[in-house]
CSV table of C-alpha atoms in Angstrom, one decimal:
chain,number,residue,atom,x,y,z
F,1,MET,CA,1.4,-38.9,-31.1
F,2,SER,CA,1.7,-37.1,-27.8
F,3,PHE,CA,0.5,-33.4,-27.0
F,4,GLU,CA,3.2,-31.0,-27.5
F,5,TRP,CA,3.1,-28.3,-24.8
F,6,PRO,CA,3.7,-24.6,-25.4
F,7,TRP,CA,7.1,-23.8,-23.6
F,8,GLN,CA,4.8,-21.2,-21.3
F,9,TYR,CA,3.2,-24.8,-20.1
F,10,SER,CA,6.8,-25.1,-17.5
F,11,PHE,CA,6.5,-21.4,-16.7
F,12,PRO,CA,5.3,-20.9,-13.7
F,13,PRO,CA,4.2,-17.1,-13.8
F,14,PHE,CA,1.7,-18.9,-17.0
F,15,PHE,CA,0.0,-19.9,-13.9
F,16,THR,CA,-1.0,-16.9,-12.0
F,17,LEU,CA,-3.4,-14.1,-13.5
F,18,GLN,CA,-1.1,-11.0,-14.0
F,19,PRO,CA,-2.3,-7.9,-12.8
F,20,ASN,CA,-0.6,-6.1,-15.5
F,21,VAL,CA,-2.9,-5.6,-18.8
F,22,ASP,CA,0.0,-5.7,-21.5
F,23,THR,CA,1.2,-9.0,-20.5
F,24,ARG,CA,-2.0,-10.2,-19.3
F,25,GLN,CA,-3.2,-9.9,-22.6
F,26,LYS,CA,-0.5,-12.2,-23.8
F,27,GLN,CA,-1.0,-14.8,-21.0
F,28,LEU,CA,-5.1,-15.2,-21.6
F,29,ALA,CA,-4.1,-15.5,-25.9
F,30,ALA,CA,-1.7,-18.0,-24.9
F,31,TRP,CA,-4.3,-20.4,-23.0
F,32,CYS,CA,-7.1,-19.7,-25.1
F,33,SER,CA,-4.6,-21.6,-28.0
F,34,LEU,CA,-3.7,-24.2,-25.1
F,35,ALA,CA,-7.1,-25.1,-24.4
F,36,LEU,CA,-8.3,-25.2,-27.7
F,37,SER,CA,-5.1,-27.4,-29.2
F,38,TYR,CA,-5.5,-29.8,-26.0
F,39,CYS,CA,-9.2,-30.2,-26.9
F,40,ARG,CA,-8.9,-31.0,-30.8
F,41,HIS,CA,-5.8,-33.2,-29.9
F,42,HIS,CA,-8.1,-35.2,-27.0
F,43,ARG,CA,-11.3,-34.9,-29.7
F,44,LEU,CA,-12.4,-33.0,-26.6
F,45,TYR,CA,-16.1,-31.3,-26.8
F,46,THR,CA,-17.7,-30.8,-23.7
F,47,LEU,CA,-15.7,-29.3,-20.6
F,48,ASP,CA,-16.8,-29.0,-16.8
F,49,VAL,CA,-15.3,-26.2,-15.2
F,50,MET,CA,-15.0,-28.7,-11.8
F,51,GLU,CA,-13.2,-31.3,-13.9
F,52,ALA,CA,-10.8,-28.5,-16.3
F,53,GLN,CA,-9.1,-27.6,-13.1
F,54,GLU,CA,-8.1,-31.3,-11.9
F,55,SER,CA,-7.0,-31.8,-15.7
F,56,PRO,CA,-3.4,-32.0,-16.9
F,57,VAL,CA,-4.6,-28.3,-19.0
F,58,PHE,CA,-4.8,-26.5,-16.1
F,59,ASN,CA,-3.0,-28.1,-13.5
F,60,ASN,CA,0.5,-29.1,-14.0
F,61,LYS,CA,1.8,-31.4,-11.5
F,62,LYS,CA,5.9,-31.3,-12.4
F,63,ILE,CA,6.4,-27.7,-11.8
F,64,GLU,CA,2.9,-28.0,-9.1
F,65,ARG,CA,1.2,-25.3,-10.3
F,66,LYS,CA,-2.8,-24.6,-11.1
F,67,LEU,CA,-4.4,-22.1,-12.5
F,68,SER,CA,-6.8,-20.8,-9.9
F,69,MET,CA,-10.5,-21.5,-10.4
F,70,GLU,CA,-11.2,-17.3,-10.9
F,71,ALA,CA,-8.6,-17.6,-13.7
F,72,ILE,CA,-9.8,-20.9,-15.8
F,73,GLN,CA,-13.4,-19.0,-15.4
F,74,VAL,CA,-11.7,-15.2,-17.1
F,75,VAL,CA,-10.2,-17.9,-19.6
F,76,PHE,CA,-13.1,-19.3,-20.3
F,77,GLU,CA,-15.1,-16.2,-21.1
F,78,GLU,CA,-12.0,-15.1,-23.1
F,79,LEU,CA,-12.8,-18.3,-25.5
F,80,ARG,CA,-16.1,-17.2,-25.5
F,81,LYS,CA,-15.8,-14.2,-26.4
F,82,LYS,CA,-13.9,-15.2,-29.1
F,83,GLY,CA,-17.1,-17.3,-30.4
F,84,ASN,CA,-14.5,-20.7,-29.2
F,85,LEU,CA,-17.0,-21.3,-26.5
F,86,GLU,CA,-20.0,-21.1,-25.2
F,87,TRP,CA,-22.2,-22.3,-22.4
F,88,LEU,CA,-24.2,-25.1,-22.1
F,89,ASP,CA,-26.1,-23.9,-18.9
F,90,LYS,CA,-26.7,-20.5,-16.8
F,91,ASN,CA,-24.8,-21.7,-13.9
F,92,LYS,CA,-21.9,-22.0,-16.0
F,93,SER,CA,-20.9,-25.7,-15.1
F,94,ARG,CA,-20.6,-26.9,-18.3
F,95,CYS,CA,-19.5,-25.6,-22.4
F,96,LEU,CA,-19.3,-26.9,-25.1
F,97,VAL,CA,-15.6,-26.5,-27.3
F,98,MET,CA,-15.4,-25.6,-30.5
F,99,TRP,CA,-12.1,-25.9,-32.0
F,100,ARG,CA,-13.1,-23.6,-35.0
F,101,ARG,CA,-15.3,-20.7,-34.5
F,102,PRO,CA,-19.2,-21.4,-36.3
F,103,GLU,CA,-18.1,-18.7,-39.1
F,104,GLU,CA,-15.7,-20.6,-39.9
F,105,TRP,CA,-17.4,-24.1,-40.7
Y,1,VAL,CA,-14.6,10.7,75.9
Y,2,GLY,CA,-17.4,13.7,74.4
Y,3,PRO,CA,-15.4,15.7,72.4
Y,4,GLN,CA,-13.3,13.5,71.3
Y,5,ALA,CA,-15.2,10.5,69.6
Y,6,GLY,CA,-15.7,12.8,66.5
Y,7,ARG,CA,-12.0,13.0,65.8
Y,8,THR,CA,-10.5,10.4,64.6
Y,9,ARG,CA,-8.4,8.4,66.6
Y,10,ALA,CA,-6.2,5.9,65.5
Y,11,VAL,CA,-7.7,2.7,67.3
Y,12,GLY,CA,-8.6,-0.2,66.2
Y,13,ILE,CA,-9.9,-1.3,62.4
Y,14,VAL,CA,-11.9,1.3,63.2
Y,15,GLY,CA,-9.6,4.2,62.5
Y,16,ILE,CA,-7.7,2.3,60.1
Y,17,GLU,CA,-10.7,2.1,57.7
Y,18,ARG,CA,-11.5,6.0,58.6
Y,19,LYS,CA,-7.8,6.9,57.5
Y,20,ILE,CA,-7.8,5.4,54.2
Y,21,GLU,CA,-11.1,6.8,53.6
Y,22,GLU,CA,-10.2,10.2,54.9
Y,23,ARG,CA,-7.2,9.7,52.1
Y,24,ARG,CA,-10.2,8.8,49.5
Y,25,LYS,CA,-11.3,11.8,49.8
Y,26,GLU,CA,-8.6,14.0,49.4
Y,27,THR,CA,-7.5,12.1,46.0
Y,28,ASP,CA,-11.0,12.5,44.9
Y,29,LYS,CA,-11.0,16.2,45.9
Y,30,ASN,CA,-7.1,16.6,43.9
Y,31,ILE,CA,-8.9,14.5,41.0
Y,32,SER,CA,-11.8,16.7,40.6
Y,33,GLU,CA,-10.0,20.1,40.7
Y,34,ALA,CA,-7.4,18.6,38.3
Y,35,PHE,CA,-10.8,17.7,35.8
Y,36,GLU,CA,-12.1,20.9,36.8
Y,37,ASP,CA,-8.7,23.1,34.7
Y,38,LEU,CA,-8.4,21.7,32.2
Y,39,SER,CA,-12.2,21.8,31.4
Y,40,LYS,CA,-12.0,25.1,32.0
Y,41,LEU,CA,-8.4,25.1,29.8
Y,42,MET,CA,-10.6,22.8,27.1
Y,43,GLU,CA,-13.7,26.0,27.1
Y,44,LYS,CA,-10.7,28.2,26.5
Y,45,ALA,CA,-9.6,26.1,23.6
Y,46,LYS,CA,-12.9,25.7,21.7
Y,47,GLU,CA,-13.2,29.5,21.5
Y,48,MET,CA,-9.6,29.5,19.3
Y,49,VAL,CA,-11.1,27.1,17.4
Y,50,GLU,CA,-14.1,29.1,16.9
Y,51,VAL,CA,-12.9,31.9,16.0
Y,52,SER,CA,-9.7,30.9,13.8
Y,53,ARG,CA,-13.1,28.9,11.9
Y,54,SER,CA,-14.1,32.2,11.3
Y,55,ILE,CA,-11.3,33.5,10.1
Y,56,ALA,CA,-10.9,30.7,7.9
Y,57,ASN,CA,-14.2,32.1,6.4
Y,58,LYS,CA,-12.7,35.5,6.0
Y,59,ILE,CA,-9.4,34.1,3.6
Y,60,LYS,CA,-12.2,32.3,1.7
Y,61,ASP,CA,-13.8,35.2,0.5
Y,62,LYS,CA,-10.7,36.5,-0.7
Y,63,GLN,CA,-8.9,33.6,-2.6
Y,64,GLY,CA,-5.4,32.4,-2.1
Y,65,ASP,CA,-2.8,33.6,-3.9
Y,66,ILE,CA,0.8,32.7,-3.9
Y,67,SER,CA,1.6,32.1,-0.2
Y,68,GLU,CA,0.2,35.8,1.5
Y,69,ASP,CA,1.9,36.7,5.0
Y,70,GLU,CA,-1.4,36.8,6.2
Y,71,THR,CA,-2.4,33.6,5.5
Y,72,ILE,CA,1.5,32.2,6.9
Y,73,ARG,CA,0.3,33.6,9.9
Y,74,PHE,CA,-2.5,32.0,10.4
Y,75,LYS,CA,-1.1,28.7,9.8
Y,76,SER,CA,1.3,28.9,12.3
Y,77,TYR,CA,-2.0,29.8,15.1
Y,78,LEU,CA,-3.6,26.7,14.3
Y,79,LEU,CA,-0.6,25.0,14.2
Y,80,SER,CA,0.3,25.4,18.0
Y,81,MET,CA,-3.4,24.3,18.8
Y,82,GLY,CA,-3.4,21.4,17.2
Y,83,ILE,CA,-6.1,22.2,14.6
Y,84,ALA,CA,-5.2,20.7,11.5
Y,85,ASN,CA,-7.4,22.2,8.4
Y,86,PRO,CA,-6.5,21.4,5.4
Y,87,VAL,CA,-9.1,21.3,3.9
Y,88,THR,CA,-10.2,24.7,4.0
Y,89,ARG,CA,-6.8,25.9,4.1
Y,90,GLU,CA,-4.7,23.9,0.9
Y,91,THR,CA,-6.0,27.1,-0.8
Y,92,HIS,CA,-4.7,30.0,1.0
Y,93,GLY,CA,-1.1,29.1,1.8
Y,94,SER,CA,0.4,26.3,0.6
Y,95,GLY,CA,1.6,25.2,3.8
Y,96,THR,CA,3.1,26.4,7.3
Y,97,HIS,CA,6.3,28.5,7.9
Y,98,TYR,CA,7.2,25.7,10.3
Y,99,HIS,CA,7.0,22.8,7.7
Y,100,LEU,CA,8.9,24.6,5.1
Y,101,GLN,CA,12.0,25.1,7.8
Y,102,LEU,CA,12.1,21.6,8.1
Y,103,ALA,CA,11.9,20.8,4.7
Y,104,LYS,CA,15.3,22.2,4.6
Y,105,GLN,CA,16.9,20.7,7.7
Y,106,LEU,CA,16.0,17.6,6.1
Y,107,GLY,CA,17.3,18.4,3.3
Y,108,ASP,CA,20.7,18.7,4.3
Y,109,MET,CA,20.0,15.4,7.4
Y,110,LEU,CA,19.3,13.2,4.8
Y,111,GLN,CA,21.6,13.8,1.8
Y,112,ALA,CA,24.5,11.3,3.2
Y,113,PRO,CA,21.9,8.7,4.4
Y,114,LEU,CA,19.7,8.4,1.3
Y,115,GLU,CA,23.7,8.1,-0.3
Y,116,GLU,CA,24.2,5.6,1.9
Y,117,ARG,CA,21.5,3.6,1.1
Y,118,GLY,CA,21.0,3.8,-2.8
Y,119,GLY,CA,18.7,6.7,-2.5
Y,120,MET,CA,15.9,6.0,-1.6
Y,121,MET,CA,14.3,5.8,2.3
Y,122,SER,CA,10.6,4.6,3.4
Y,123,LEU,CA,9.2,7.5,5.1
Y,124,THR,CA,8.5,5.1,8.3
Y,125,GLU,CA,13.0,4.9,8.5
Y,126,VAL,CA,13.4,8.8,7.8
Y,127,TYR,CA,11.0,9.2,10.9
Y,128,CYS,CA,13.3,6.6,12.9
Y,129,LEU,CA,16.9,8.4,11.4
Y,130,VAL,CA,15.0,11.9,12.4
Y,131,ASN,CA,13.9,11.1,15.5
Y,132,ARG,CA,16.6,9.3,17.3
Y,133,ALA,CA,19.1,11.8,16.0
Y,134,ARG,CA,16.9,15.1,17.6
Y,135,GLY,CA,16.5,13.4,21.2
Y,136,MET,CA,14.0,16.0,22.3
Y,137,GLU,CA,11.5,18.0,20.2
Y,138,LEU,CA,10.7,15.1,18.4
Y,139,LEU,CA,8.8,15.4,14.8
Y,140,SER,CA,5.2,14.5,15.0
Y,141,PRO,CA,4.4,11.9,12.0
Y,142,GLU,CA,2.1,14.4,10.6
Y,143,ASP,CA,5.3,17.0,10.5
Y,144,LEU,CA,7.3,14.9,8.8
Y,145,VAL,CA,5.1,14.0,5.8
Y,146,ASN,CA,4.0,17.6,5.8
Y,147,ALA,CA,8.1,19.0,5.3
Y,148,CYS,CA,8.3,16.0,2.7
Y,149,LYS,CA,5.8,17.5,0.8
Y,150,MET,CA,7.7,20.5,0.4
Y,151,PHE,CA,10.7,19.3,-0.8
Y,152,GLU,CA,9.9,19.7,-4.8
Y,153,SER,CA,8.9,23.4,-4.1
Y,154,LEU,CA,11.5,24.2,-2.7
Y,155,LYS,CA,14.2,22.7,-5.2
Y,156,LEU,CA,15.3,20.3,-2.9
Y,157,PRO,CA,17.6,17.5,-4.3
Y,158,LEU,CA,14.8,15.3,-2.2
Y,159,ARG,CA,11.2,14.1,-3.4
Y,160,LEU,CA,8.5,12.8,-1.9
Y,161,ARG,CA,7.0,9.9,-3.7
Y,162,VAL,CA,3.8,7.8,-3.1
Y,163,PHE,CA,3.5,4.2,-4.7
Y,164,ASP,CA,0.7,2.3,-5.7
Y,165,SER,CA,0.4,0.7,-2.9
Y,166,GLY,CA,0.6,4.2,-0.1
Y,167,VAL,CA,3.5,3.3,0.6
Y,168,MET,CA,6.0,7.1,1.2
Y,169,VAL,CA,9.4,7.1,0.3
Y,170,VAL,CA,11.9,10.0,0.1
Y,171,GLN,CA,14.6,9.6,-2.5
Y,172,LEU,CA,17.7,11.8,-4.0
Y,173,GLN,CA,16.0,14.1,-7.1
Y,174,SER,CA,19.2,12.3,-9.0
Y,175,HIS,CA,17.5,9.1,-8.5
Y,176,SER,CA,17.3,7.7,-11.6
Y,177,GLU,CA,13.6,5.8,-12.6
Y,178,GLU,CA,14.8,3.7,-15.2
Y,179,GLU,CA,18.0,3.2,-13.9
Y,180,MET,CA,16.1,1.2,-10.6
Y,181,ILE,CA,14.2,-1.0,-12.9
Y,182,ALA,CA,16.5,-2.5,-15.5
Y,183,SER,CA,19.4,-2.8,-12.3
Y,184,ALA,CA,15.5,-4.9,-11.0
Y,185,LEU,CA,15.7,-6.5,-13.8
Y,186,ASP,CA,18.9,-7.9,-14.8
Y,187,SER,CA,19.4,-9.2,-11.0
Y,188,VAL,CA,15.8,-11.1,-12.1
Y,189,THR,CA,17.3,-12.3,-15.2
Y,190,ASP,CA,20.3,-13.2,-13.4
Y,191,LYS,CA,19.1,-16.0,-10.6
Y,192,GLY,CA,16.1,-17.0,-12.9
Y,193,SER,CA,13.3,-15.2,-10.5
Y,194,LEU,CA,13.1,-13.7,-6.9
Y,195,THR,CA,11.0,-13.0,-4.3
Y,196,ALA,CA,11.3,-10.1,-2.8
Y,197,GLU,CA,12.8,-10.7,0.1
Y,198,GLU,CA,15.4,-12.1,-2.1
Y,199,PHE,CA,15.6,-9.3,-4.0
Y,200,ALA,CA,16.3,-7.3,-0.7
Y,201,LYS,CA,18.9,-9.3,0.5
Y,202,LEU,CA,20.6,-9.0,-3.0
Y,203,LEU,CA,21.1,-5.3,-2.9
Y,204,GLY,CA,21.1,-4.8,0.4
Y,205,LEU,CA,17.7,-2.8,0.6
Y,206,SER,CA,14.9,-3.0,2.9
Y,207,VAL,CA,11.9,-5.6,1.8
Y,208,LEU,CA,9.5,-3.0,1.8
Y,209,LEU,CA,11.7,-0.6,-1.1
Y,210,SER,CA,12.8,-3.8,-2.8
Y,211,LYS,CA,8.9,-5.6,-3.1
Y,212,GLU,CA,8.1,-2.0,-4.5
Y,213,ARG,CA,11.0,-1.5,-7.2
Y,214,LEU,CA,9.9,-5.4,-8.0
Y,215,LEU,CA,6.3,-4.4,-8.6
Y,216,LEU,CA,7.0,-1.4,-10.1
Y,217,ALA,CA,9.3,-3.4,-12.6
Y,218,GLU,CA,5.9,-5.3,-13.2
Y,219,LYS,CA,4.3,-2.2,-14.2
Y,220,MET,CA,6.2,-1.3,-16.7
Y,221,GLY,CA,5.8,-4.8,-17.7
Y,222,HIS,CA,9.5,-6.2,-17.6
Y,223,LEU,CA,8.8,-8.8,-15.2
Y,224,CYS,CA,5.1,-10.7,-14.1
Y,225,ARG,CA,4.5,-12.6,-10.9
Y,226,ASP,CA,4.3,-16.3,-10.2
Y,227,ASP,CA,2.3,-16.3,-6.9
Y,228,SER,CA,1.6,-19.5,-5.2
Y,229,VAL,CA,2.4,-21.3,-1.6
Y,230,GLU,CA,5.9,-21.0,-2.3
Y,231,GLY,CA,5.5,-16.9,-1.8
Y,232,LEU,CA,5.1,-14.1,-4.7
Y,233,ARG,CA,8.5,-14.7,-6.9
Y,234,PHE,CA,9.1,-12.5,-10.2
Y,235,TYR,CA,10.5,-13.4,-13.6
Y,236,PRO,CA,11.9,-11.9,-16.2
Y,237,ASN,CA,8.5,-11.5,-18.1
Y,238,LEU,CA,8.7,-13.7,-21.1
Y,239,PHE,CA,5.4,-13.0,-22.5
């Protein structure tokens, strides 16, 4: 079974952090659900921030767009606020991804 | 030779050198005289500045009602001396008489060119247009800005508008924002996505103004951006 990308994934603005507050919220929500479903599909439990940028989630080779480092940090931070992510070290370079929140288990 | 020795006679190299030296002394004198006069003039101006400052203080005590005659006259004094003193002046009369008249003149003059350009011009464009038409007695950038600031209080059909980026434009009062944003959204949807340059070409606008339009539409949530090495492109906001 191959992973199904959401429509946003082939929409270039998805890879630029939007300055408009409302738009950015929707964008981040889409990013969060994409990151989670991707990890679930590939059974990933930990992510390295540096490696994440090269992985297909944040790097769409077909439309030649890549999410910037800062934007990835923002997405991860958003996930952490939602309770789906925990940092493994203080430098915030590795993190634990939880497809379900601790409360849901 | 005797008495002739002291006088300069153009003999040989020494003579030429002496002549040059004499000429130099002459210009030196001229220059120092000019500077002396200048500094005297500046001293006079300094006195004027002192006086005007004390008058400004006096006006402060009286606190500004709507443009009194006295403050108006005072402002035109300041203007003729080239002392811009807005911090203390702002509350005592909204602007100068000169700027008021200028605003009226600009109102008449800009109507047609604005309509030609779709109802909006950047301030630098206006500056070019006005000064090129004048030829003599040109406007200073401050004069133009100050005059434009009075459009609204004079109920002229023009408006000065400052975008978030700090770009100032003059637009027709009838120029509607929603229409502008809607047209931007239409053309972007039509083409799939657009950069400011492409949009400018499409509408026959300047790149500066077309960019402001796109940014405005983005701010209202109609567009979103794609920033890459290919340039800044705008897409319809599908989020």
